[in-house]
């Protein structure tokens, strides 16, 4: 249980670094849906953020995961740090120069105003340059510093959004010097300016780590890292397609005004799945270094199996809890009834992100055994499913097709990872217990939302029954963890 104790301690701190800032940024959803003049404008913001996700993956090109693998594998750790930092710095600056030179063409290609493209390019540069320093903090188990910087980043982003969108207009009246900063109908630009400042400050905070790096570059090591990283890159691009490309396709396949409006509704209600995303992300941040550092310990498979069991138990509670109270949560998260038409997607997207979290837990086998190409294959299959369902059904069913595509892709990826994992790195998962949690939580969620929606007597009763099942199954482990 010592390894699990370390995992939960680190996961808790990384959770603070992820959950608390994201909960702060969660306030941006009601802010945007309240301040932006229309659902379509929120849809436009969502499309731009979708491109952010895609290009963040491209600019990282799997080097973060490769860094973890080789940092724990190689004796010359300084060379690993130096090689990966130099590689990312050169590629990021190269991208920045090319993107700035061709920003007009990029804007025309993706049908986004060039003034937004300019801001996005700067943000992507700053975000790419902090990848290795943050990875180094995680690899050397310095979660507190990691957490402080991450939280400060989102606090700045949130504070500037509140200032620009709520306060500046009133302060800029009269002869105030702040009148220079205020521009009417400039809300979308203010959103990305806030993001840019936060990213720049984060880079400044983490910049001292660059002065501590011993800039040793090994071409042989770089080639081995890239061989490991490229399948991760392919998998990452496929993931970005699964995660956000549906917004781009909605914009592309539907009439202009209808497309942006559907994207706005879909993206806003999608945020109710943030509770599951936060949980899965915090868990993954703690797990990834744990997987590699304990790969050579005695019988690590038992720990990996127990980790998935805990994840499914906690994830099932979150799934059912959010579904039961979705209609209570929605006015505080999504301001404006114009967005609520898309509430139908909430249980589906929650379950989709749950499947994705399980997939990340299952993916240990191909990372530990250096078979990252399987991660790429599985992700590509998921991306193909996403694209096919969206292309075929968006013109008829709109955002509902996107939700179904996301769930189908992540569920299939989860099953494929389990299937291949049994062959190459068998882990003794307790399928009966995991299956019980999944079946009960999914069934109870469907009954509560689609049959007895807003009937809290039924919903809370189902939640209590499920909590009782989890307690009876896990009480010994829970007591043992609490004692430790």
PDB file of C-alpha atoms in Angstrom, residues 119-227:
ATOM      1  CA  UNK A 119      -3.048  36.269 -30.300  1.00  0.00           C
ATOM      2  CA  UNK A 120      -3.391  32.494 -30.651  1.00  0.00           C
ATOM      3  CA  UNK A 121       0.095  32.134 -32.162  1.00  0.00           C
ATOM      4  CA  UNK A 122       1.707  33.940 -29.214  1.00  0.00           C
ATOM      5  CA  UNK A 123      -0.231  31.862 -26.687  1.00  0.00           C
ATOM      6  CA  UNK A 124       0.775  28.613 -28.409  1.00  0.00           C
ATOM      7  CA  UNK A 125       4.443  29.656 -28.291  1.00  0.00           C
ATOM      8  CA  UNK A 126       4.387  30.459 -24.572  1.00  0.00           C
ATOM      9  CA  UNK A 127       2.490  27.267 -23.730  1.00  0.00           C
ATOM     10  CA  UNK A 128       4.919  25.098 -25.704  1.00  0.00           C
ATOM     11  CA  UNK A 129       7.968  26.568 -23.946  1.00  0.00           C
ATOM     12  CA  UNK A 130       6.738  25.495 -20.485  1.00  0.00           C
ATOM     13  CA  UNK A 131       6.111  21.833 -21.393  1.00  0.00           C
ATOM     14  CA  UNK A 132       9.513  20.439 -20.368  1.00  0.00           C
ATOM     15  CA  UNK A 133       9.911  22.558 -17.196  1.00  0.00           C
ATOM     16  CA  UNK A 134       6.496  21.370 -15.993  1.00  0.00           C
ATOM     17  CA  UNK A 135       7.347  17.782 -16.931  1.00  0.00           C
ATOM     18  CA  UNK A 136      10.624  18.092 -14.986  1.00  0.00           C
ATOM     19  CA  UNK A 137       8.722  19.261 -11.887  1.00  0.00           C
ATOM     20  CA  UNK A 138       6.439  16.235 -12.141  1.00  0.00           C
ATOM     21  CA  UNK A 139       9.247  13.768 -12.844  1.00  0.00           C
ATOM     22  CA  UNK A 140      11.267  14.990  -9.854  1.00  0.00           C
ATOM     23  CA  UNK A 141       8.159  14.874  -7.641  1.00  0.00           C
ATOM     24  CA  UNK A 142       7.815  18.582  -6.925  1.00  0.00           C
ATOM     25  CA  UNK A 143       4.035  18.819  -7.085  1.00  0.00           C
ATOM     26  CA  UNK A 144       3.722  21.873  -4.802  1.00  0.00           C
ATOM     27  CA  UNK A 145       5.701  24.160  -7.107  1.00  0.00           C
ATOM     28  CA  UNK A 146       3.842  22.721 -10.063  1.00  0.00           C
ATOM     29  CA  UNK A 147       0.541  23.400  -8.320  1.00  0.00           C
ATOM     30  CA  UNK A 148       1.366  26.976  -7.317  1.00  0.00           C
ATOM     31  CA  UNK A 149       2.368  28.007 -10.836  1.00  0.00           C
ATOM     32  CA  UNK A 150      -0.652  26.326 -12.417  1.00  0.00           C
ATOM     33  CA  UNK A 151      -3.068  27.914  -9.961  1.00  0.00           C
ATOM     34  CA  UNK A 152      -1.475  31.341 -10.428  1.00  0.00           C
ATOM     35  CA  UNK A 153      -1.854  30.997 -14.200  1.00  0.00           C
ATOM     36  CA  UNK A 154      -5.581  30.410 -14.063  1.00  0.00           C
ATOM     37  CA  UNK A 155      -6.090  33.035 -11.363  1.00  0.00           C
ATOM     38  CA  UNK A 156      -4.525  35.655 -13.646  1.00  0.00           C
ATOM     39  CA  UNK A 157      -6.612  34.432 -16.583  1.00  0.00           C
ATOM     40  CA  UNK A 158      -9.796  34.565 -14.536  1.00  0.00           C
ATOM     41  CA  UNK A 159      -8.990  37.950 -12.985  1.00  0.00           C
ATOM     42  CA  UNK A 160      -8.272  39.571 -16.344  1.00  0.00           C
ATOM     43  CA  UNK A 161     -11.426  38.100 -17.878  1.00  0.00           C
ATOM     44  CA  UNK A 162     -13.503  39.551 -15.046  1.00  0.00           C
ATOM     45  CA  UNK A 163     -11.724  42.898 -15.388  1.00  0.00           C
ATOM     46  CA  UNK A 164     -12.041  43.204 -19.151  1.00  0.00           C
ATOM     47  CA  UNK A 165     -15.580  41.831 -19.509  1.00  0.00           C
ATOM     48  CA  UNK A 166     -17.278  43.180 -16.369  1.00  0.00           C
ATOM     49  CA  UNK A 167     -15.334  46.096 -14.912  1.00  0.00           C
ATOM     50  CA  UNK A 168     -13.396  47.924 -17.632  1.00  0.00           C
ATOM     51  CA  UNK A 169     -16.405  49.437 -19.396  1.00  0.00           C
ATOM     52  CA  UNK A 170     -17.541  51.321 -16.285  1.00  0.00           C
ATOM     53  CA  UNK A 171     -14.015  52.350 -15.275  1.00  0.00           C
ATOM     54  CA  UNK A 172     -13.293  53.648 -18.766  1.00  0.00           C
ATOM     55  CA  UNK A 173     -16.075  56.246 -18.675  1.00  0.00           C
ATOM     56  CA  UNK A 174     -15.093  59.895 -18.674  1.00  0.00           C
ATOM     57  CA  UNK A 175     -11.467  60.970 -18.785  1.00  0.00           C
ATOM     58  CA  UNK A 176     -10.080  57.840 -17.137  1.00  0.00           C
ATOM     59  CA  UNK A 177      -6.755  56.597 -18.472  1.00  0.00           C
ATOM     60  CA  UNK A 178      -8.419  53.178 -18.673  1.00  0.00           C
ATOM     61  CA  UNK A 179     -10.468  54.520 -21.602  1.00  0.00           C
ATOM     62  CA  UNK A 180      -7.407  53.698 -23.716  1.00  0.00           C
ATOM     63  CA  UNK A 181      -7.877  49.986 -22.938  1.00  0.00           C
ATOM     64  CA  UNK A 182     -11.597  49.845 -23.606  1.00  0.00           C
ATOM     65  CA  UNK A 183     -13.005  49.056 -27.023  1.00  0.00           C
ATOM     66  CA  UNK A 184     -16.688  48.293 -27.671  1.00  0.00           C
ATOM     67  CA  UNK A 185     -17.575  44.897 -29.190  1.00  0.00           C
ATOM     68  CA  UNK A 186     -14.116  43.647 -28.292  1.00  0.00           C
ATOM     69  CA  UNK A 187     -15.172  40.813 -25.971  1.00  0.00           C
ATOM     70  CA  UNK A 188     -13.626  37.909 -27.895  1.00  0.00           C
ATOM     71  CA  UNK A 189     -10.280  39.705 -28.174  1.00  0.00           C
ATOM     72  CA  UNK A 190     -10.329  40.427 -24.434  1.00  0.00           C
ATOM     73  CA  UNK A 191     -10.788  36.693 -23.767  1.00  0.00           C
ATOM     74  CA  UNK A 192      -7.644  35.797 -25.684  1.00  0.00           C
ATOM     75  CA  UNK A 193      -5.650  38.769 -24.374  1.00  0.00           C
ATOM     76  CA  UNK A 194      -6.359  37.464 -20.855  1.00  0.00           C
ATOM     77  CA  UNK A 195      -5.128  34.031 -21.904  1.00  0.00           C
ATOM     78  CA  UNK A 196      -2.000  35.540 -23.477  1.00  0.00           C
ATOM     79  CA  UNK A 197      -1.025  37.506 -20.365  1.00  0.00           C
ATOM     80  CA  UNK A 198      -1.559  34.442 -18.134  1.00  0.00           C
ATOM     81  CA  UNK A 199       0.613  32.288 -20.411  1.00  0.00           C
ATOM     82  CA  UNK A 200       3.352  34.939 -20.509  1.00  0.00           C
ATOM     83  CA  UNK A 201       3.431  35.259 -16.713  1.00  0.00           C
ATOM     84  CA  UNK A 202       3.593  31.454 -16.362  1.00  0.00           C
ATOM     85  CA  UNK A 203       6.602  31.337 -18.668  1.00  0.00           C
ATOM     86  CA  UNK A 204       8.297  34.064 -16.611  1.00  0.00           C
ATOM     87  CA  UNK A 205       7.627  32.130 -13.381  1.00  0.00           C
ATOM     88  CA  UNK A 206       9.094  28.918 -14.727  1.00  0.00           C
ATOM     89  CA  UNK A 207      11.927  30.585 -16.668  1.00  0.00           C
ATOM     90  CA  UNK A 208      14.501  30.080 -13.839  1.00  0.00           C
ATOM     91  CA  UNK A 209      14.337  26.337 -14.551  1.00  0.00           C
ATOM     92  CA  UNK A 210      15.765  27.025 -18.009  1.00  0.00           C
ATOM     93  CA  UNK A 211      18.872  28.493 -16.367  1.00  0.00           C
ATOM     94  CA  UNK A 212      19.340  25.299 -14.332  1.00  0.00           C
ATOM     95  CA  UNK A 213      19.302  23.056 -17.397  1.00  0.00           C
ATOM     96  CA  UNK A 214      22.583  21.579 -18.516  1.00  0.00           C
ATOM     97  CA  UNK A 215      22.155  21.996 -22.257  1.00  0.00           C
ATOM     98  CA  UNK A 216      23.553  18.683 -23.421  1.00  0.00           C
ATOM     99  CA  UNK A 217      22.087  17.553 -26.717  1.00  0.00           C
ATOM    100  CA  UNK A 218      22.444  13.954 -27.844  1.00  0.00           C
ATOM    101  CA  UNK A 219      21.359  13.262 -31.404  1.00  0.00           C
ATOM    102  CA  UNK A 220      21.231   9.523 -30.681  1.00  0.00           C
ATOM    103  CA  UNK A 221      19.020  10.079 -27.637  1.00  0.00           C
ATOM    104  CA  UNK A 222      16.848  12.527 -29.592  1.00  0.00           C
ATOM    105  CA  UNK A 223      16.263   9.942 -32.316  1.00  0.00           C
ATOM    106  CA  UNK A 224      15.231   7.335 -29.737  1.00  0.00           C
ATOM    107  CA  UNK A 225      12.979   9.826 -27.974  1.00  0.00           C
ATOM    108  CA  UNK A 226      11.351  10.832 -31.260  1.00  0.00           C
ATOM    109  CA  UNK A 227      10.825   7.168 -32.165  1.00  0.00           C
TER     110      UNK A 227
END
